[in-house]
Short mmCIF file of C-alpha atoms in Angstrom, two decimals:
data_model
loop_
_atom_site.label_atom_id
_atom_site.label_comp_id
_atom_site.label_asym_id
_atom_site.label_seq_id
_atom_site.Cartn_x
_atom_site.Cartn_y
_atom_site.Cartn_z
CA LEU A 2 101.21 101.02 99.03
CA GLU A 3 102.17 103.68 96.48
CA PHE A 4 99.51 102.68 93.97
CA ARG A 5 96.71 103.07 96.50
CA ARG A 6 98.04 106.46 97.67
CA VAL A 7 98.14 107.79 94.12
CA LEU A 8 94.71 106.55 93.14
CA PHE A 9 92.86 107.83 96.17
CA ARG A 10 93.36 111.34 94.76
CA SER A 11 89.98 111.28 93.06
CA GLU A 12 88.37 114.46 94.40
CA ALA A 13 89.02 116.43 91.20
CA SER A 14 87.30 113.73 89.14
CA ARG A 15 84.31 113.73 91.46
CA LYS A 16 83.93 117.44 90.72
CA ASP A 17 83.99 117.02 86.94
CA ALA A 18 80.82 118.06 85.12
CA GLY A 19 78.55 115.08 84.53
CA ASN A 20 80.02 112.91 87.29
CA ILE A 21 77.40 110.95 89.21
CA SER A 22 79.79 108.86 91.30
CA TYR A 23 83.49 108.02 91.29
CA ASP A 24 84.87 105.34 93.57
CA PHE A 25 88.07 103.32 93.77
CA GLY A 26 89.13 100.37 95.86
CA PRO A 27 90.43 96.83 95.96
CA ALA A 28 88.43 94.45 93.78
CA THR A 29 89.86 90.96 94.24
CA GLY A 30 92.96 88.97 95.14
CA GLU A 31 95.81 89.63 97.56
CA THR A 32 99.58 89.47 97.51
CA PRO A 33 101.36 87.12 99.96
CA ALA A 34 101.68 90.18 102.24
CA GLY A 35 97.90 90.60 102.24
CA GLU A 36 97.83 93.65 99.96
CA PRO A 37 95.24 93.93 97.17
CA ARG A 38 96.36 92.82 93.68
CA VAL A 39 93.43 94.12 91.67
CA PHE A 40 91.82 97.52 92.03
CA ALA A 41 88.72 98.90 90.36
CA PHE A 42 87.36 102.29 89.48
CA ILE A 43 83.58 102.29 89.53
CA GLU A 44 82.44 105.45 87.82
CA ARG A 45 79.03 106.71 86.76
CA TRP A 46 78.70 109.52 84.23
CA GLU A 47 75.65 111.33 82.90
CA SER A 48 76.76 110.64 79.32
CA GLN A 49 79.56 109.33 77.12
CA GLN A 50 80.42 112.96 76.37
CA ALA A 51 80.89 113.68 80.10
CA LEU A 52 83.20 110.66 80.39
CA GLU A 53 85.22 111.78 77.38
CA ALA A 54 85.52 115.30 78.81
CA HIS A 55 86.75 113.82 82.10
CA MET A 56 89.36 111.77 80.25
CA ALA A 57 90.59 114.95 78.52
CA THR A 58 91.20 116.85 81.79
CA GLU A 59 94.66 117.72 83.03
CA HIS A 60 94.11 115.90 86.34
CA PHE A 61 93.16 112.68 84.53
CA GLY A 62 96.23 112.88 82.30
CA THR A 63 98.47 113.52 85.30
CA ALA A 64 96.95 110.59 87.18
CA VAL A 65 97.49 108.22 84.26
CA LYS A 66 101.13 109.26 83.87
CA THR A 67 101.66 108.80 87.61
CA TRP A 68 100.14 105.35 88.08
CA GLU A 69 100.68 103.73 84.69
CA PRO A 70 104.27 102.66 85.53
CA LEU A 71 102.93 100.91 88.64
CA LEU A 72 100.61 98.60 86.67
CA ALA A 73 101.48 94.94 86.18
CA ALA A 74 99.22 94.72 83.11
CA GLU A 75 97.31 97.01 80.78
CA LEU A 76 94.10 98.53 82.05
CA ASP A 77 90.94 96.55 81.51
CA VAL A 78 88.34 99.23 80.80
CA ARG A 79 84.71 98.23 80.49
CA ILE A 80 81.90 100.64 79.75
CA PHE A 81 78.34 99.64 80.49
CA GLU A 82 75.21 101.54 79.53
CA MET A 83 72.32 101.39 81.93
#
């Protein structure tokens, strides 16, 4: 699965300043072939500023350009404060 291969390249993001945790995996649903339909990033950042800095990195921009054409729908981004 190309999408999964691309998204598992998360080591650079885990090393970004302010990253607490950065995980990716199937969230829900399967295709008829048994492959996941929905994936989720579960990320924890020390602050909104750390998240914004991560989103401005070259590796984040490259990742988005690589996997965006593989999406069936726009990203559903939700930010929660704890």
